[in-house]
Amino acid sequence: MIQSTMTTTSLDAHCSTLRAHAADMTVEQLRATFDAFASLLKETNDPESKSAIIEHIISPLINLPYKTNAFAESTLIAHELFLILRDDAIIAQFRQRQTGTHTTHKHTQLVSVLFMNVIHKMNEDNVSEFHHLLFHQPLIDELANCLHEIGTYGQHLTNITLLRSIKSLLLTYKNYLRHTIIGDEYTLLLPILNSVIQCLCSSYAVRMIKTLKHNFTQKLTDPQALFLDTLPFYLQWYFEYEDPENYGRILRVLLNEFTQWFTNCPPQAYITCTQHIGRMIRHLNYFLVRPVESENVHIFSEEFYHDYCKLVAHWSLILSTTLPCFPDEISVKDSTRIIIKNLYNFTLHLNVLNYMKTMPNLIPMLLKVTDIEDDEIQVNAYRCLGKIMTEADIKTMTNPSQIASVYIDFITNTIDDPYQKERFHSLLKSLKNFVQHDQVKTELIELKALPLLVKCVVETQYDPIKVQQISLEMLLALSFNTEACSFLRQNQSFIDHIRALTLNTDPDKSGLQRAAEGLLWKLEEEEKAVAKPSIANLYKYDIMISYSHKDQQICLQIHEQLVKDGFQVWFDRDCLRGSTMVGIANAIENSKHVLICMSNTYKQSVYCHSEAHYAFERGCRLIPIVIEPNYKPDGWLGIIVSGKIYVDFGNVEFHLAYEKLKNEINEQEHHDLIVSPVKPEDKDSTEPTVTYSESSDTSYQSIVALPKCITEWTCDHVKLFFQRNGLSNTFLLLFPHIDGHRLLQLYEMCLSNRESMYQSLKFELNERYHTLLPIADYLSFLHEMKAMTDYIEERFTVISPRFNHKLSCIFHRKTSPYVDDQNREHVVILCHGYLANKNAAFLPELSRGLSDSSVKQFHSVRFDFHGCGESTGREEWDYGGYEDEAKDDLRSIVEYLRSQNNKYFVRALVGHSRAGTTVLLYALYFDDIPLIVNVAGRYRLERGINDRFSKKQLDELDRNGSFVIHTLESGDFRITKQGIERRKNLDIDKIDQIRHARVLNIWGDQDDVMPGDDIYLFNEQLAKTKKTEMVIVPDADHCFKDTEKKLIDIIKPWLQQSIE
């Protein structure tokens, strides 16, 4: 019974008013109600009566913070009612937890929830009032002691009300920690932190994981929710948690158990994951997987490597089971969003990143994810791809420009939108990962990214660190491209702006200053520095160590050992923070040897790129060392270190690797690998004679392969070609900056007049460098170039006359092709299948096979049908448009080749899958190509409709008249009722009217896409002309994966036959 001057009726009236009118009450009215509640509680001495009052008033109070903004008023937060509730409903109840018969009152949980709700009203005006309420030592001590008893003795695990109260209080402090922390608040909260860590390192935490069922739909018990959800979530917001020792302790206890549970859950079931389990996984993953910024993080990455690899493999399996689902469904998008975030977290561990690069299906799946219409999913997928993809992966993409195009579109749409500032910053940071790849650099430049990045640097509204610095670093990366470098040099106002940035004195903007200095040196000083002669035997240092700051620990160990062994070593402990590029260049010029400390972070660092490139251009003695387990250099780094012995510190014990390093240094002492000036006595020439020595060590192995097509070579590829073939002291001196196109022109000039070109080159080499051109070098150049120019791939575009589509084509041109008696070079046109592209399935391999015959060598042309790959016409693409593809697309390619002054003769058409039917229709309509190859084409077109599409898609077709197909490489295609009817009405039986063309029908006996009896139908119908053959390839699937050679060995000899 309530004994007070306030009657029960009056108490009920206040509570009713709060329930009904809280949203409209003023601060004064709320304060009056709070005064009444506080007065009543202070007048009540009986504990049971006080508990009854609290239970009565807490119900209308608990959701009050969500009903009125007046609750943020500091005078309300400071009201004594909250202090009374804190002391009587929480602290007093917590102190009674040790009583054997005591059960925590329900109102303790409700008051804790009230505190959790009201903390969301915290702002700059009321933060001190919240501090006074929450940073009360008895409250902190009781909460910490309670957690200590749970983690040490397993007490209170059956007291559900107490556990839920703890959960709400921890979330209250967590939300407080999201704001700016003042004074000694972290220190005051240390008892809670220590108890939380103690709980997570306890056997009880392990037990909570062990008691989980192997599914994603279970409901967590309250103890499980506390240990596996709330405690990990709390740690995310605590600064001191980033202590590596705490990080390691928790991982050593929980990671393996979590890995076992997670990997035993069926991957296909993740899409049905409940909200509670999903949140638990997210919070556990945050600190079990996502690394903290620490000099020792690599230690944890190595210690937990095997568990991380198991987890990332299982997430990959989950992604593979999620992708076939309908991506427009909310649950699918939500699942995919979480999967991609988790995969990205694994890329932050560099050794796990190297493992991810070896996962065969991960990149294709992530590329498919980029087709999902969701900005967050797309951005995170590209963040992953930026880390995982190698130069080779990007080059094999059908449409590599897609990466650059998507980023440019995203950035253009967010750059000036104040509501998308964080997304804009994230996009720039993500794009920076891709800029390390040469192919992406080229595409960005073509898409006019340079003016966009210049805008980000020069306009003052952009964040100096998150925008201006990152943009400058990307421009520095792009400046290694000749076209980009020229563009930036011509922009004098931009040059003046970055010169002003180099004068910065603000220590908070030192990174921006460093980026500006690096780019300015690249644009204005590098060429002069490279040309500056080196003076032999006047080195200040034995060794200069070029490394990434994130790899400092192992590099510092190498440095210390070298110094101990008497070497003079240049090593920047602060990783360039006190050294400009001028200082770095000076160190390189004054060092006998340069150690290139290779890792993912080294490859990604534009500053490391500048150092290594300058040392390479200077012809320095480079010693590449691998300092990251399983790392394989590619791209610009692979080119620079190619052909050199590299020392492996990543997978070999330190003392063994160090001995190999010393041996390599000693070995190089016997070789003259430096640039040395030689001034002839009879000339006043100021130009030095430059020599590059090639190592005679036959154990040197190439780390990267030159692109097979010479027109794809960059300047660095050409340098590598000269070096590998012993032409560094002759041809490399004459042509240090030419790319593959210009090298091909040089070769063709030499072929047209060998003697005069030899004399010209010899004269120029002697005049400029006082060095003779040995005839052996000239002949070696001709011999090696002949081998490298066996074929050339050239891109071109054909405009179709009927619909004006731009058809993207690749001409695989043999340098010495078969020529008939009319002086025509023979060409085979290769056509791709349904929703595919010119580089799909076996087509590239067949191109190379046709030009590699010992009898007749043919050119080939691959192209994208309209709406596919890189061709235009997506809106006009039609599921039943076989006739358009034959009469317009394919006919356009044939006519284009015939228009080239009668130089080419189209010998054959090869069509795969859908195009197998298309090439036969072409023969029906025109019958002017002698040979037709149908590989896995479909005869009964109506059957393909039900085989290919799901019931859900066909139902959508009935309702809406169309549905959309999402593809990995080419985007979205719309299937319409009209297109399906056109396909059904196509009369394939008419192919028996083909009179002149000979036809080869091929099918794989493991083809699960095209029915096996279709090939017999083709053969039976064509047999009426008596010009058809049929071949069934054993063990071959629809795309002839792993059986390409069998297929090519069938097609090549058949195309060699006489066609007269």
JSON list of C-alpha atoms in Angstrom, two decimals, residues 596-708:
[
{"chain": "A", "resi": 596, "resn": "ILE", "atom": "CA", "xyz": [62.53, -3.91, -52.62]},
{"chain": "A", "resi": 597, "resn": "CYS", "atom": "CA", "xyz": [60.42, -5.26, -49.72]},
{"chain": "A", "resi": 598, "resn": "MET", "atom": "CA", "xyz": [57.51, -6.81, -51.59]},
{"chain": "A", "resi": 599, "resn": "SER", "atom": "CA", "xyz": [54.03, -7.24, -50.13]},
{"chain": "A", "resi": 600, "resn": "ASN", "atom": "CA", "xyz": [50.43, -6.34, -50.90]},
{"chain": "A", "resi": 601, "resn": "THR", "atom": "CA", "xyz": [50.80, -3.03, -49.10]},
{"chain": "A", "resi": 602, "resn": "TYR", "atom": "CA", "xyz": [54.01, -2.25, -50.98]},
{"chain": "A", "resi": 603, "resn": "LYS", "atom": "CA", "xyz": [52.27, -2.88, -54.30]},
{"chain": "A", "resi": 604, "resn": "GLN", "atom": "CA", "xyz": [49.33, -0.71, -53.27]},
{"chain": "A", "resi": 605, "resn": "SER", "atom": "CA", "xyz": [51.47, 2.20, -52.03]},
{"chain": "A", "resi": 606, "resn": "VAL", "atom": "CA", "xyz": [51.98, 4.89, -54.62]},
{"chain": "A", "resi": 607, "resn": "TYR", "atom": "CA", "xyz": [55.03, 6.13, -52.68]},
{"chain": "A", "resi": 608, "resn": "CYS", "atom": "CA", "xyz": [56.64, 2.70, -52.84]},
{"chain": "A", "resi": 609, "resn": "HIS", "atom": "CA", "xyz": [55.82, 2.65, -56.55]},
{"chain": "A", "resi": 610, "resn": "SER", "atom": "CA", "xyz": [57.65, 5.96, -56.96]},
{"chain": "A", "resi": 611, "resn": "GLU", "atom": "CA", "xyz": [60.70, 4.67, -55.11]},
{"chain": "A", "resi": 612, "resn": "ALA", "atom": "CA", "xyz": [60.89, 1.37, -56.96]},
{"chain": "A", "resi": 613, "resn": "HIS", "atom": "CA", "xyz": [60.23, 2.97, -60.34]},
{"chain": "A", "resi": 614, "resn": "TYR", "atom": "CA", "xyz": [62.96, 5.56, -59.82]},
{"chain": "A", "resi": 615, "resn": "ALA", "atom": "CA", "xyz": [65.46, 2.91, -58.73]},
{"chain": "A", "resi": 616, "resn": "PHE", "atom": "CA", "xyz": [64.49, 0.82, -61.76]},
{"chain": "A", "resi": 617, "resn": "GLU", "atom": "CA", "xyz": [64.84, 3.79, -64.13]},
{"chain": "A", "resi": 618, "resn": "ARG", "atom": "CA", "xyz": [68.25, 4.59, -62.67]},
{"chain": "A", "resi": 619, "resn": "GLY", "atom": "CA", "xyz": [69.38, 1.04, -63.36]},
{"chain": "A", "resi": 620, "resn": "CYS", "atom": "CA", "xyz": [70.16, 0.42, -59.69]},
{"chain": "A", "resi": 621, "resn": "ARG", "atom": "CA", "xyz": [71.06, -2.97, -58.25]},
{"chain": "A", "resi": 622, "resn": "LEU", "atom": "CA", "xyz": [67.65, -4.18, -57.10]},
{"chain": "A", "resi": 623, "resn": "ILE", "atom": "CA", "xyz": [67.25, -7.06, -54.67]},
{"chain": "A", "resi": 624, "resn": "PRO", "atom": "CA", "xyz": [63.59, -8.03, -54.31]},
{"chain": "A", "resi": 625, "resn": "ILE", "atom": "CA", "xyz": [62.63, -9.65, -51.02]},
{"chain": "A", "resi": 626, "resn": "VAL", "atom": "CA", "xyz": [59.23, -11.18, -50.22]},
{"chain": "A", "resi": 627, "resn": "ILE", "atom": "CA", "xyz": [58.17, -10.26, -46.70]},
{"chain": "A", "resi": 628, "resn": "GLU", "atom": "CA", "xyz": [54.56, -11.44, -46.79]},
{"chain": "A", "resi": 629, "resn": "PRO", "atom": "CA", "xyz": [53.66, -15.15, -46.82]},
{"chain": "A", "resi": 630, "resn": "ASN", "atom": "CA", "xyz": [52.49, -16.48, -50.19]},
{"chain": "A", "resi": 631, "resn": "TYR", "atom": "CA", "xyz": [52.79, -13.08, -51.87]},
{"chain": "A", "resi": 632, "resn": "LYS", "atom": "CA", "xyz": [53.34, -13.07, -55.64]},
{"chain": "A", "resi": 633, "resn": "PRO", "atom": "CA", "xyz": [54.16, -9.73, -57.28]},
{"chain": "A", "resi": 634, "resn": "ASP", "atom": "CA", "xyz": [52.31, -8.72, -60.42]},
{"chain": "A", "resi": 635, "resn": "GLY", "atom": "CA", "xyz": [51.63, -5.58, -62.45]},
{"chain": "A", "resi": 636, "resn": "TRP", "atom": "CA", "xyz": [54.19, -2.78, -62.18]},
{"chain": "A", "resi": 637, "resn": "LEU", "atom": "CA", "xyz": [55.98, -4.50, -59.28]},
{"chain": "A", "resi": 638, "resn": "GLY", "atom": "CA", "xyz": [56.17, -7.81, -61.13]},
{"chain": "A", "resi": 639, "resn": "ILE", "atom": "CA", "xyz": [57.74, -6.06, -64.11]},
{"chain": "A", "resi": 640, "resn": "ILE", "atom": "CA", "xyz": [60.33, -4.24, -62.04]},
{"chain": "A", "resi": 641, "resn": "VAL", "atom": "CA", "xyz": [61.54, -7.38, -60.24]},
{"chain": "A", "resi": 642, "resn": "SER", "atom": "CA", "xyz": [61.09, -9.78, -63.13]},
{"chain": "A", "resi": 643, "resn": "GLY", "atom": "CA", "xyz": [64.18, -11.74, -64.02]},
{"chain": "A", "resi": 644, "resn": "LYS", "atom": "CA", "xyz": [65.77, -11.23, -60.61]},
{"chain": "A", "resi": 645, "resn": "ILE", "atom": "CA", "xyz": [66.43, -13.61, -57.77]},
{"chain": "A", "resi": 646, "resn": "TYR", "atom": "CA", "xyz": [64.18, -12.74, -54.86]},
{"chain": "A", "resi": 647, "resn": "VAL", "atom": "CA", "xyz": [64.72, -13.65, -51.24]},
{"chain": "A", "resi": 648, "resn": "ASP", "atom": "CA", "xyz": [61.73, -15.09, -49.39]},
{"chain": "A", "resi": 649, "resn": "PHE", "atom": "CA", "xyz": [61.33, -13.84, -45.81]},
{"chain": "A", "resi": 650, "resn": "GLY", "atom": "CA", "xyz": [57.59, -14.57, -45.82]},
{"chain": "A", "resi": 651, "resn": "ASN", "atom": "CA", "xyz": [57.71, -18.37, -45.89]},
{"chain": "A", "resi": 652, "resn": "VAL", "atom": "CA", "xyz": [61.27, -19.10, -44.73]},
{"chain": "A", "resi": 653, "resn": "GLU", "atom": "CA", "xyz": [62.82, -18.80, -41.27]},
{"chain": "A", "resi": 654, "resn": "PHE", "atom": "CA", "xyz": [64.47, -15.43, -40.78]},
{"chain": "A", "resi": 655, "resn": "HIS", "atom": "CA", "xyz": [68.05, -16.65, -40.35]},
{"chain": "A", "resi": 656, "resn": "LEU", "atom": "CA", "xyz": [67.89, -18.77, -43.51]},
{"chain": "A", "resi": 657, "resn": "ALA", "atom": "CA", "xyz": [66.38, -15.96, -45.57]},
{"chain": "A", "resi": 658, "resn": "TYR", "atom": "CA", "xyz": [68.91, -13.50, -44.22]},
{"chain": "A", "resi": 659, "resn": "GLU", "atom": "CA", "xyz": [71.80, -15.73, -45.24]},
{"chain": "A", "resi": 660, "resn": "LYS", "atom": "CA", "xyz": [70.39, -15.90, -48.75]},
{"chain": "A", "resi": 661, "resn": "LEU", "atom": "CA", "xyz": [70.10, -12.10, -48.76]},
{"chain": "A", "resi": 662, "resn": "LYS", "atom": "CA", "xyz": [73.75, -11.72, -47.76]},
{"chain": "A", "resi": 663, "resn": "ASN", "atom": "CA", "xyz": [74.76, -14.16, -50.49]},
{"chain": "A", "resi": 664, "resn": "GLU", "atom": "CA", "xyz": [72.82, -12.16, -53.06]},
{"chain": "A", "resi": 665, "resn": "ILE", "atom": "CA", "xyz": [74.45, -8.91, -51.93]},
{"chain": "A", "resi": 666, "resn": "ASN", "atom": "CA", "xyz": [77.89, -10.51, -52.20]},
{"chain": "A", "resi": 667, "resn": "GLU", "atom": "CA", "xyz": [77.02, -11.95, -55.61]},
{"chain": "A", "resi": 668, "resn": "GLN", "atom": "CA", "xyz": [75.99, -8.55, -56.92]},
{"chain": "A", "resi": 669, "resn": "GLU", "atom": "CA", "xyz": [79.26, -7.04, -55.76]},
{"chain": "A", "resi": 670, "resn": "HIS", "atom": "CA", "xyz": [80.87, -8.95, -58.63]},
{"chain": "A", "resi": 671, "resn": "HIS", "atom": "CA", "xyz": [78.65, -7.37, -61.27]},
{"chain": "A", "resi": 672, "resn": "ASP", "atom": "CA", "xyz": [78.64, -3.84, -62.61]},
{"chain": "A", "resi": 673, "resn": "LEU", "atom": "CA", "xyz": [74.90, -3.04, -62.57]},
{"chain": "A", "resi": 674, "resn": "ILE", "atom": "CA", "xyz": [75.07, 0.72, -62.11]},
{"chain": "A", "resi": 675, "resn": "VAL", "atom": "CA", "xyz": [74.80, 3.65, -64.48]},
{"chain": "A", "resi": 676, "resn": "SER", "atom": "CA", "xyz": [78.34, 4.97, -64.96]},
{"chain": "A", "resi": 677, "resn": "PRO", "atom": "CA", "xyz": [79.54, 8.01, -66.93]},
{"chain": "A", "resi": 678, "resn": "VAL", "atom": "CA", "xyz": [82.32, 7.57, -69.48]},
{"chain": "A", "resi": 679, "resn": "LYS", "atom": "CA", "xyz": [83.64, 10.76, -71.04]},
{"chain": "A", "resi": 680, "resn": "PRO", "atom": "CA", "xyz": [85.52, 10.16, -74.29]},
{"chain": "A", "resi": 681, "resn": "GLU", "atom": "CA", "xyz": [88.74, 12.11, -74.58]},
{"chain": "A", "resi": 682, "resn": "ASP", "atom": "CA", "xyz": [88.10, 13.41, -78.07]},
{"chain": "A", "resi": 683, "resn": "LYS", "atom": "CA", "xyz": [84.60, 14.81, -77.50]},
{"chain": "A", "resi": 684, "resn": "ASP", "atom": "CA", "xyz": [82.98, 17.49, -75.38]},
{"chain": "A", "resi": 685, "resn": "SER", "atom": "CA", "xyz": [79.76, 15.58, -75.08]},
{"chain": "A", "resi": 686, "resn": "THR", "atom": "CA", "xyz": [78.01, 16.10, -71.77]},
{"chain": "A", "resi": 687, "resn": "GLU", "atom": "CA", "xyz": [75.93, 12.99, -72.22]},
{"chain": "A", "resi": 688, "resn": "PRO", "atom": "CA", "xyz": [77.11, 9.94, -70.31]},
{"chain": "A", "resi": 689, "resn": "THR", "atom": "CA", "xyz": [77.73, 6.51, -71.71]},
{"chain": "A", "resi": 690, "resn": "VAL", "atom": "CA", "xyz": [75.27, 4.26, -69.94]},
{"chain": "A", "resi": 691, "resn": "THR", "atom": "CA", "xyz": [75.72, 0.55, -69.44]},
{"chain": "A", "resi": 692, "resn": "TYR", "atom": "CA", "xyz": [73.38, -2.01, -67.94]},
{"chain": "A", "resi": 693, "resn": "SER", "atom": "CA", "xyz": [74.92, -5.31, -66.93]},
{"chain": "A", "resi": 694, "resn": "GLU", "atom": "CA", "xyz": [72.86, -8.47, -67.25]},
{"chain": "A", "resi": 695, "resn": "SER", "atom": "CA", "xyz": [73.30, -11.14, -64.62]},
{"chain": "A", "resi": 696, "resn": "SER", "atom": "CA", "xyz": [74.95, -14.26, -65.88]},
{"chain": "A", "resi": 697, "resn": "ASP", "atom": "CA", "xyz": [73.17, -16.34, -63.25]},
{"chain": "A", "resi": 698, "resn": "THR", "atom": "CA", "xyz": [70.97, -18.75, -65.18]},
{"chain": "A", "resi": 699, "resn": "SER", "atom": "CA", "xyz": [68.81, -19.34, -62.13]},
{"chain": "A", "resi": 700, "resn": "TYR", "atom": "CA", "xyz": [67.06, -16.02, -62.63]},
{"chain": "A", "resi": 701, "resn": "GLN", "atom": "CA", "xyz": [63.40, -16.73, -63.15]},
{"chain": "A", "resi": 702, "resn": "SER", "atom": "CA", "xyz": [60.71, -14.50, -64.63]},
{"chain": "A", "resi": 703, "resn": "ILE", "atom": "CA", "xyz": [58.05, -13.52, -62.18]},
{"chain": "A", "resi": 704, "resn": "VAL", "atom": "CA", "xyz": [55.61, -12.09, -64.73]},
{"chain": "A", "resi": 705, "resn": "ALA", "atom": "CA", "xyz": [54.88, -13.08, -68.30]},
{"chain": "A", "resi": 706, "resn": "LEU", "atom": "CA", "xyz": [54.72, -10.58, -71.11]},
{"chain": "A", "resi": 707, "resn": "PRO", "atom": "CA", "xyz": [51.27, -10.22, -72.66]},
{"chain": "A", "resi": 708, "resn": "LYS", "atom": "CA", "xyz": [50.99, -12.51, -75.64]}
]
